[in-house]
Amino acid sequence: MTQAQLQETANIPALLEEPGVRKWQDFFGFQTDHKVIGIQYLVTSFIFYCIGGVMADLVRTELRTPEVDFVTPEVYNSLFTLHATIMIFLWIVPAGAGFANYLIPLMIGAKDMAFPRLNAVAFWMIPPAGVLLIASLVVGDAPDAGWTSYPPLSLVTGQVGEGIWIMSVLLLGTSSILGSINFLVTLLKMRIPSMDIHKMPLFCWAMFATSALVLVSTPVLAAGLILLSFDLIAGTTFFNPTGGGDPVVYQHMFWFYSHPAVYIMILPFFGAISEIIPIHSRKPIFGYKAIAYSSLAISFLGLIVWAHHMFTSGIPGWLRMFFMITTMIIAVPTGIKIFSWLATLWGGKIQLNSAMLFAIGFVGTFVIGGISGVMLAAVPFDIHVHDTYFVVAHLHYVLFGGSVLGIFAAIYHWFPKMTGRMVNEFWGKVHFALTIVGLNMTFLPMHKLGLMGMNRRIAQYDPKFTTLNEICTYGSYILAISTFPFIINAIWSWLYGEKAGNNPWRALTLEWMTTSPPAIENFDQTPVLATGPYDYGLENASEGVPLSDPNPLLSGGPNSVLRAEPDPAVAANPEDRK
Amino acid sequence: MQSQTIDPAKTELNHHHAAEASVGHHEEHPDHRLFGLFVFLIAEGMIFMGLFGAYLAFRATLPVWPPAGTPELELLLPGVNTINLISSSFVMHNADTAIKKNDTRGARIWLAITAVMGATFLVGQVYEYTHLEFGLTTNLFASAFYVLTGFHGLHVTIGVLAIVAVLWRSRVPGHYSNEKHFGIEAAEIYWHFVDVIWIILFGLLYLL
């Protein structure tokens, strides 16, 4: 963007005219600007998504036939272990942190995160941890005890690989904790004075809930891994029954983090969907406070349900009942969100662009994953399908149909803000179609496979499962192909796409009130809010912010559209917009 | 950037604290740092809670605790060490009080005494380790004892290093003052945290 354009679009003062990144090479360096770090997070995690995806396709290729004919069982074990570890710790969790880094300061009117250098430190822990993990394949002793690394299995499989796994996950956990400290302090301390906590965009609420969850649960995993590494390296027997230890204690410590981890992976995208749906259906969000507080409720409940992963590990019956009930209760705040989104869509002027398609796909597939989750919460059913493909189907509907579709929805939605250019809608829709077909073709048959009794984490299976496995495998190839339109579209649009302008979606949240891409330090003056973030029903504001007015929200003066009187028809139920 | 005229009013807006203006665009607000430290200590506390929880779980699973044949722990040395560490928290607080009165010399003396007391605690812990009749892998209690006290000792070491760091920085006159003493305050809060964790740890391992 030239200097003249910058000056023209947002009255950027001379002091701030140069953006943080001047050439593309700058993205590979140490930067403290939250927007650069956000994009670094997103691109890095997407690279790991591709690596983890290749591993998934290798796993599926092995499972195309009942025999072990494509890779050896040892390699197969390493592949599914690394696939899970990479997808969770190096793709979905950092992608959420990437959006949070990019959007939180913009959404709350801050110049940067509270601790910009700490932010850079948190990001730069991720590439070494990822390289370390993948390098274990090269040293010939990759971790192969599953991503749960349950002892005593993980203590006898391979010391080097397991040690690498522990160090890598500890590094990624530390990065995650440092990031969440930054988000919490930024959200609580750096909002513009006019932004009451109930005027905060819902993505910020979601990140608040997520960060609190990371802060409380991740250290417990670290404690478990410290004890596990002593078992592995120093010969202690904390989790080794032969020396009097108790492997179930590891399971408690592991799931105390790893169950909340699924909410750490889904809550940011609940937040993103809550931004995308009202904007692209031109309606105020239904139940702002209900969505905001249900995030906190999910966060809290997420901390007291971990043992539902351990129904078959011999925990007492009354404990099973407790965890069954708390797990089922989580369906309530989640349902509140789903119904609020549907009510927002209801009667809206829906624009079916790529972002919105992915958002609607998110809601649909996540509901399937959520329902199978309620089924799994029931102890008798869980005992029946424990460690079968039903569980694999459930978690992929939640994490692929939920988080990954959410990531893509968010990328399509904020791409104009991040790059200043529009994505190509046609190829975005091709990407969506291939993804939704591939996703359902891969994971829907797995429900049936699980009910029929096919075990997870095995390279060889009964020939009666062959047909369904073939369908799954071909579906996974479609998923692999679906990434290509996206990659090409993203790169091409970033370079040559149509100019987006400041606010292509005519949105009301603060990040759209500055230039695209925003200059360093985001805003030339402290913005002043005149209205809530989702007041699309207001008279004159029904078409959003006119592009001719560069900073209507910032001024709040007589010409500001947002000072307009509310439309009486819409204002009839003011509670909905609070 | 250098050739542009800088609007003084704008600069004023960017840097509320004139003293920090020289740091650049990305100065960190002291209030945020203090709050950030508390948030960080929640995470630290949760690691210890995880370890304590595991210890209690092992204790609950085994019928005899500590496992049969574990030598009785001496209480005298760790007791003295505990009193030393608790006292050092009060000494550390004096450093904070002193700097709030602009008494840099007093603050430096109190900081030095705290650092020495912290180091004494570590020496005492190492001395205790070398005289214990069990090793890391003797049994579950022994392993937990060494891992928990060792992990706490690591935190004491970090605390001592932090105190030495602020002591080193305070040699520059005016580096810390009534207005600006985040370093000392942070070291103090961290030191109190380490102290509280030790009290729980001492109760769990030695007394319970």
PDB file of C-alpha atoms in Angstrom, chain B:
ATOM      1  CA  MET B   1      10.364   7.400   9.579  1.00  0.00           C
ATOM      2  CA  GLN B   2      13.227   9.691  10.647  1.00  0.00           C
ATOM      3  CA  SER B   3      12.564  12.410   8.089  1.00  0.00           C
ATOM      4  CA  GLN B   4       8.961  12.932   9.167  1.00  0.00           C
ATOM      5  CA  THR B   5       7.885  15.672  11.499  1.00  0.00           C
ATOM      6  CA  ILE B   6       6.627  14.273  14.759  1.00  0.00           C
ATOM      7  CA  ASP B   7       3.520  15.828  16.200  1.00  0.00           C
ATOM      8  CA  PRO B   8       4.329  16.437  19.882  1.00  0.00           C
ATOM      9  CA  ALA B   9       0.694  16.090  20.884  1.00  0.00           C
ATOM     10  CA  LYS B  10       0.576  12.654  19.283  1.00  0.00           C
ATOM     11  CA  THR B  11       3.743  11.595  21.023  1.00  0.00           C
ATOM     12  CA  GLU B  12       2.189  12.658  24.289  1.00  0.00           C
ATOM     13  CA  LEU B  13      -0.750  10.397  23.552  1.00  0.00           C
ATOM     14  CA  ASN B  14       1.459   7.429  22.831  1.00  0.00           C
ATOM     15  CA  HIS B  15       3.567   7.725  25.920  1.00  0.00           C
ATOM     16  CA  HIS B  16       1.667   8.533  29.029  1.00  0.00           C
ATOM     17  CA  HIS B  17       4.776   8.192  31.107  1.00  0.00           C
ATOM     18  CA  ALA B  18       7.496  10.511  29.959  1.00  0.00           C
ATOM     19  CA  ALA B  19      10.108   8.349  31.672  1.00  0.00           C
ATOM     20  CA  GLU B  20       9.182   5.413  29.482  1.00  0.00           C
ATOM     21  CA  ALA B  21       9.042   7.293  26.223  1.00  0.00           C
ATOM     22  CA  SER B  22      12.621   6.329  25.453  1.00  0.00           C
ATOM     23  CA  VAL B  23      11.743   2.627  25.521  1.00  0.00           C
ATOM     24  CA  GLY B  24       9.889   2.941  22.238  1.00  0.00           C
ATOM     25  CA  HIS B  25       6.456   1.997  20.982  1.00  0.00           C
ATOM     26  CA  HIS B  26       6.239  -1.246  22.864  1.00  0.00           C
ATOM     27  CA  GLU B  27       6.736  -0.187  26.424  1.00  0.00           C
ATOM     28  CA  GLU B  28       4.903  -2.397  28.866  1.00  0.00           C
ATOM     29  CA  HIS B  29       2.661  -0.650  31.327  1.00  0.00           C
ATOM     30  CA  PRO B  30       3.740  -1.360  34.951  1.00  0.00           C
ATOM     31  CA  ASP B  31       0.192  -2.164  36.090  1.00  0.00           C
ATOM     32  CA  HIS B  32      -0.116  -4.718  33.324  1.00  0.00           C
ATOM     33  CA  ARG B  33       3.179  -6.285  34.317  1.00  0.00           C
ATOM     34  CA  LEU B  34       2.079  -6.716  37.914  1.00  0.00           C
ATOM     35  CA  PHE B  35      -1.236  -8.220  36.831  1.00  0.00           C
ATOM     36  CA  GLY B  36       0.573 -10.405  34.301  1.00  0.00           C
ATOM     37  CA  LEU B  37       2.840 -11.667  37.067  1.00  0.00           C
ATOM     38  CA  PHE B  38      -0.155 -12.707  39.158  1.00  0.00           C
ATOM     39  CA  VAL B  39      -1.676 -14.507  36.173  1.00  0.00           C
ATOM     40  CA  PHE B  40       1.668 -16.238  35.585  1.00  0.00           C
ATOM     41  CA  LEU B  41       1.766 -17.345  39.219  1.00  0.00           C
ATOM     42  CA  ILE B  42      -1.656 -18.987  38.810  1.00  0.00           C
ATOM     43  CA  ALA B  43      -0.067 -21.170  36.118  1.00  0.00           C
ATOM     44  CA  GLU B  44       2.952 -21.871  38.345  1.00  0.00           C
ATOM     45  CA  GLY B  45       0.650 -22.683  41.234  1.00  0.00           C
ATOM     46  CA  MET B  46      -1.280 -25.134  39.053  1.00  0.00           C
ATOM     47  CA  ILE B  47       1.921 -27.080  38.232  1.00  0.00           C
ATOM     48  CA  PHE B  48       2.502 -27.491  41.955  1.00  0.00           C
ATOM     49  CA  MET B  49      -1.168 -28.356  42.502  1.00  0.00           C
ATOM     50  CA  GLY B  50      -0.780 -31.072  39.867  1.00  0.00           C
ATOM     51  CA  LEU B  51       2.288 -32.465  41.631  1.00  0.00           C
ATOM     52  CA  PHE B  52       0.612 -32.267  45.067  1.00  0.00           C
ATOM     53  CA  GLY B  53      -2.485 -33.961  43.668  1.00  0.00           C
ATOM     54  CA  ALA B  54      -0.364 -36.763  42.224  1.00  0.00           C
ATOM     55  CA  TYR B  55       1.437 -37.145  45.565  1.00  0.00           C
ATOM     56  CA  LEU B  56      -1.868 -37.417  47.435  1.00  0.00           C
ATOM     57  CA  ALA B  57      -3.149 -39.910  44.855  1.00  0.00           C
ATOM     58  CA  PHE B  58      -0.067 -42.142  45.271  1.00  0.00           C
ATOM     59  CA  ARG B  59      -0.472 -41.859  49.011  1.00  0.00           C
ATOM     60  CA  ALA B  60      -4.110 -42.876  48.780  1.00  0.00           C
ATOM     61  CA  THR B  61      -3.425 -45.866  46.484  1.00  0.00           C
ATOM     62  CA  LEU B  62      -0.749 -47.491  48.622  1.00  0.00           C
ATOM     63  CA  PRO B  63      -1.879 -49.227  51.849  1.00  0.00           C
ATOM     64  CA  VAL B  64       1.210 -48.138  53.826  1.00  0.00           C
ATOM     65  CA  TRP B  65       2.640 -44.644  53.430  1.00  0.00           C
ATOM     66  CA  PRO B  66       5.494 -44.046  53.293  1.00  0.00           C
ATOM     67  CA  PRO B  67       6.187 -47.556  51.912  1.00  0.00           C
ATOM     68  CA  ALA B  68       7.662 -49.968  54.422  1.00  0.00           C
ATOM     69  CA  GLY B  69      11.379 -49.545  54.984  1.00  0.00           C
ATOM     70  CA  THR B  70      11.504 -45.809  54.254  1.00  0.00           C
ATOM     71  CA  PRO B  71      13.855 -44.222  56.816  1.00  0.00           C
ATOM     72  CA  GLU B  72      12.291 -41.619  59.102  1.00  0.00           C
ATOM     73  CA  LEU B  73      12.883 -38.028  57.917  1.00  0.00           C
ATOM     74  CA  GLU B  74      14.937 -35.746  60.175  1.00  0.00           C
ATOM     75  CA  LEU B  75      12.907 -32.663  61.061  1.00  0.00           C
ATOM     76  CA  LEU B  76      15.576 -30.405  62.564  1.00  0.00           C
ATOM     77  CA  LEU B  77      17.405 -29.250  59.438  1.00  0.00           C
ATOM     78  CA  PRO B  78      14.312 -28.796  57.230  1.00  0.00           C
ATOM     79  CA  GLY B  79      12.582 -27.126  60.190  1.00  0.00           C
ATOM     80  CA  VAL B  80      15.386 -24.576  60.534  1.00  0.00           C
ATOM     81  CA  ASN B  81      15.366 -24.173  56.768  1.00  0.00           C
ATOM     82  CA  THR B  82      11.624 -23.509  56.819  1.00  0.00           C
ATOM     83  CA  ILE B  83      11.981 -20.844  59.518  1.00  0.00           C
ATOM     84  CA  ASN B  84      14.804 -19.318  57.463  1.00  0.00           C
ATOM     85  CA  LEU B  85      12.667 -19.194  54.313  1.00  0.00           C
ATOM     86  CA  ILE B  86       9.603 -17.765  56.070  1.00  0.00           C
ATOM     87  CA  SER B  87      11.753 -15.099  57.745  1.00  0.00           C
ATOM     88  CA  SER B  88      13.311 -14.202  54.403  1.00  0.00           C
ATOM     89  CA  SER B  89       9.855 -13.284  53.110  1.00  0.00           C
ATOM     90  CA  PHE B  90       9.620 -10.608  55.834  1.00  0.00           C
ATOM     91  CA  VAL B  91      13.138  -9.417  55.047  1.00  0.00           C
ATOM     92  CA  MET B  92      12.182  -9.172  51.380  1.00  0.00           C
ATOM     93  CA  HIS B  93       9.145  -7.130  52.307  1.00  0.00           C
ATOM     94  CA  ASN B  94      11.458  -4.638  54.045  1.00  0.00           C
ATOM     95  CA  ALA B  95      13.261  -4.099  50.746  1.00  0.00           C
ATOM     96  CA  ASP B  96       9.970  -3.164  49.109  1.00  0.00           C
ATOM     97  CA  THR B  97       9.040  -0.836  51.983  1.00  0.00           C
ATOM     98  CA  ALA B  98      12.464   0.800  51.800  1.00  0.00           C
ATOM     99  CA  ILE B  99      12.317   1.506  48.078  1.00  0.00           C
ATOM    100  CA  LYS B 100       8.845   2.988  48.478  1.00  0.00           C
ATOM    101  CA  LYS B 101      10.503   5.495  50.853  1.00  0.00           C
ATOM    102  CA  ASN B 102      13.168   6.134  48.206  1.00  0.00           C
ATOM    103  CA  ASP B 103      15.735   4.469  50.498  1.00  0.00           C
ATOM    104  CA  THR B 104      17.807   2.695  47.838  1.00  0.00           C
ATOM    105  CA  ARG B 105      20.629   1.857  50.249  1.00  0.00           C
ATOM    106  CA  GLY B 106      18.216   0.220  52.687  1.00  0.00           C
ATOM    107  CA  ALA B 107      16.506  -1.675  49.901  1.00  0.00           C
ATOM    108  CA  ARG B 108      19.839  -2.999  48.646  1.00  0.00           C
ATOM    109  CA  ILE B 109      20.799  -4.209  52.111  1.00  0.00           C
ATOM    110  CA  TRP B 110      17.480  -6.030  52.578  1.00  0.00           C
ATOM    111  CA  LEU B 111      17.735  -7.529  49.098  1.00  0.00           C
ATOM    112  CA  ALA B 112      21.242  -8.792  49.824  1.00  0.00           C
ATOM    113  CA  ILE B 113      20.123 -10.368  53.100  1.00  0.00           C
ATOM    114  CA  THR B 114      17.196 -12.095  51.346  1.00  0.00           C
ATOM    115  CA  ALA B 115      19.503 -13.452  48.651  1.00  0.00           C
ATOM    116  CA  VAL B 116      21.866 -14.839  51.294  1.00  0.00           C
ATOM    117  CA  MET B 117      18.980 -16.404  53.207  1.00  0.00           C
ATOM    118  CA  GLY B 118      17.632 -17.972  50.009  1.00  0.00           C
ATOM    119  CA  ALA B 119      21.069 -19.331  49.158  1.00  0.00           C
ATOM    120  CA  THR B 120      21.352 -20.704  52.697  1.00  0.00           C
ATOM    121  CA  PHE B 121      18.064 -22.537  52.184  1.00  0.00           C
ATOM    122  CA  LEU B 122      19.428 -24.109  48.997  1.00  0.00           C
ATOM    123  CA  VAL B 123      22.680 -25.120  50.706  1.00  0.00           C
ATOM    124  CA  GLY B 124      20.638 -26.646  53.523  1.00  0.00           C
ATOM    125  CA  GLN B 125      18.541 -28.574  51.002  1.00  0.00           C
ATOM    126  CA  VAL B 126      21.607 -29.938  49.217  1.00  0.00           C
ATOM    127  CA  TYR B 127      23.132 -30.878  52.585  1.00  0.00           C
ATOM    128  CA  GLU B 128      19.918 -32.712  53.477  1.00  0.00           C
ATOM    129  CA  TYR B 129      19.945 -34.538  50.102  1.00  0.00           C
ATOM    130  CA  THR B 130      23.492 -35.787  50.657  1.00  0.00           C
ATOM    131  CA  HIS B 131      22.643 -37.122  54.121  1.00  0.00           C
ATOM    132  CA  LEU B 132      19.357 -38.871  53.338  1.00  0.00           C
ATOM    133  CA  GLU B 133      19.382 -42.636  53.513  1.00  0.00           C
ATOM    134  CA  PHE B 134      17.268 -43.098  50.386  1.00  0.00           C
ATOM    135  CA  GLY B 135      17.846 -42.299  46.745  1.00  0.00           C
ATOM    136  CA  LEU B 136      15.646 -41.095  43.891  1.00  0.00           C
ATOM    137  CA  THR B 137      14.539 -44.595  42.901  1.00  0.00           C
ATOM    138  CA  THR B 138      14.332 -46.242  46.338  1.00  0.00           C
ATOM    139  CA  ASN B 139      10.532 -46.205  46.391  1.00  0.00           C
ATOM    140  CA  LEU B 140       7.541 -44.083  45.399  1.00  0.00           C
ATOM    141  CA  PHE B 141       7.830 -41.817  48.446  1.00  0.00           C
ATOM    142  CA  ALA B 142      11.523 -41.224  47.849  1.00  0.00           C
ATOM    143  CA  SER B 143      10.920 -40.390  44.189  1.00  0.00           C
ATOM    144  CA  ALA B 144       8.104 -37.996  45.030  1.00  0.00           C
ATOM    145  CA  PHE B 145      10.197 -36.436  47.809  1.00  0.00           C
ATOM    146  CA  TYR B 146      13.115 -35.652  45.510  1.00  0.00           C
ATOM    147  CA  VAL B 147      11.002 -34.515  42.548  1.00  0.00           C
ATOM    148  CA  LEU B 148       8.785 -32.226  44.625  1.00  0.00           C
ATOM    149  CA  THR B 149      11.516 -30.673  46.778  1.00  0.00           C
ATOM    150  CA  GLY B 150      13.824 -30.519  43.768  1.00  0.00           C
ATOM    151  CA  PHE B 151      11.216 -28.724  41.665  1.00  0.00           C
ATOM    152  CA  HIS B 152      10.647 -26.291  44.515  1.00  0.00           C
ATOM    153  CA  GLY B 153      14.405 -25.858  44.893  1.00  0.00           C
ATOM    154  CA  LEU B 154      14.554 -24.918  41.213  1.00  0.00           C
ATOM    155  CA  HIS B 155      12.015 -22.180  41.921  1.00  0.00           C
ATOM    156  CA  VAL B 156      14.027 -20.956  44.934  1.00  0.00           C
ATOM    157  CA  THR B 157      17.066 -20.797  42.648  1.00  0.00           C
ATOM    158  CA  ILE B 158      15.129 -18.709  40.130  1.00  0.00           C
ATOM    159  CA  GLY B 159      13.950 -16.466  42.993  1.00  0.00           C
ATOM    160  CA  VAL B 160      17.506 -15.959  44.279  1.00  0.00           C
ATOM    161  CA  LEU B 161      18.681 -15.163  40.734  1.00  0.00           C
ATOM    162  CA  ALA B 162      15.831 -12.663  40.361  1.00  0.00           C
ATOM    163  CA  ILE B 163      16.808 -10.956  43.614  1.00  0.00           C
ATOM    164  CA  VAL B 164      20.464 -10.846  42.560  1.00  0.00           C
ATOM    165  CA  ALA B 165      19.349  -9.373  39.229  1.00  0.00           C
ATOM    166  CA  VAL B 166      17.387  -6.520  40.831  1.00  0.00           C
ATOM    167  CA  LEU B 167      20.268  -5.999  43.281  1.00  0.00           C
ATOM    168  CA  TRP B 168      22.624  -5.683  40.314  1.00  0.00           C
ATOM    169  CA  ARG B 169      20.312  -3.260  38.547  1.00  0.00           C
ATOM    170  CA  SER B 170      19.819  -1.165  41.669  1.00  0.00           C
ATOM    171  CA  ARG B 171      23.528  -0.248  41.666  1.00  0.00           C
ATOM    172  CA  VAL B 172      22.611   2.518  39.189  1.00  0.00           C
ATOM    173  CA  PRO B 173      21.353   5.430  41.279  1.00  0.00           C
ATOM    174  CA  GLY B 174      17.723   6.163  40.530  1.00  0.00           C
ATOM    175  CA  HIS B 175      17.092   2.911  38.647  1.00  0.00           C
ATOM    176  CA  TYR B 176      14.508   2.045  41.277  1.00  0.00           C
ATOM    177  CA  SER B 177      12.610   4.722  43.126  1.00  0.00           C
ATOM    178  CA  ASN B 178       9.389   5.436  44.940  1.00  0.00           C
ATOM    179  CA  GLU B 179       7.682   5.767  41.538  1.00  0.00           C
ATOM    180  CA  LYS B 180       9.337   2.965  39.669  1.00  0.00           C
ATOM    181  CA  HIS B 181      10.142  -0.276  41.427  1.00  0.00           C
ATOM    182  CA  PHE B 182       8.417  -3.011  39.485  1.00  0.00           C
ATOM    183  CA  GLY B 183      11.525  -5.230  39.501  1.00  0.00           C
ATOM    184  CA  ILE B 184      11.739  -5.271  43.278  1.00  0.00           C
ATOM    185  CA  GLU B 185       8.007  -5.750  43.669  1.00  0.00           C
ATOM    186  CA  ALA B 186       7.970  -8.634  41.179  1.00  0.00           C
ATOM    187  CA  ALA B 187      10.874 -10.352  42.901  1.00  0.00           C
ATOM    188  CA  GLU B 188       9.098  -9.899  46.226  1.00  0.00           C
ATOM    189  CA  ILE B 189       5.815 -11.379  45.006  1.00  0.00           C
ATOM    190  CA  TYR B 190       7.647 -14.304  43.423  1.00  0.00           C
ATOM    191  CA  TRP B 191       9.559 -14.852  46.655  1.00  0.00           C
ATOM    192  CA  HIS B 192       6.349 -14.919  48.708  1.00  0.00           C
ATOM    193  CA  PHE B 193       4.910 -17.402  46.224  1.00  0.00           C
ATOM    194  CA  VAL B 194       7.906 -19.713  46.604  1.00  0.00           C
ATOM    195  CA  ASP B 195       7.518 -19.414  50.372  1.00  0.00           C
ATOM    196  CA  VAL B 196       3.817 -20.326  50.374  1.00  0.00           C
ATOM    197  CA  ILE B 197       4.473 -23.340  48.147  1.00  0.00           C
ATOM    198  CA  TRP B 198       7.199 -24.496  50.547  1.00  0.00           C
ATOM    199  CA  ILE B 199       4.846 -24.304  53.523  1.00  0.00           C
ATOM    200  CA  ILE B 200       2.360 -26.617  51.732  1.00  0.00           C
ATOM    201  CA  LEU B 201       5.194 -28.881  50.595  1.00  0.00           C
ATOM    202  CA  PHE B 202       6.701 -29.088  54.078  1.00  0.00           C
ATOM    203  CA  GLY B 203       3.328 -29.981  55.528  1.00  0.00           C
ATOM    204  CA  LEU B 204       2.711 -32.668  52.886  1.00  0.00           C
ATOM    205  CA  LEU B 205       6.109 -34.351  52.885  1.00  0.00           C
ATOM    206  CA  TYR B 206       7.380 -33.974  56.432  1.00  0.00           C
ATOM    207  CA  LEU B 207       4.384 -33.577  58.712  1.00  0.00           C
ATOM    208  CA  LEU B 208       1.365 -35.307  57.163  1.00  0.00           C
TER     209      LEU B 208
END
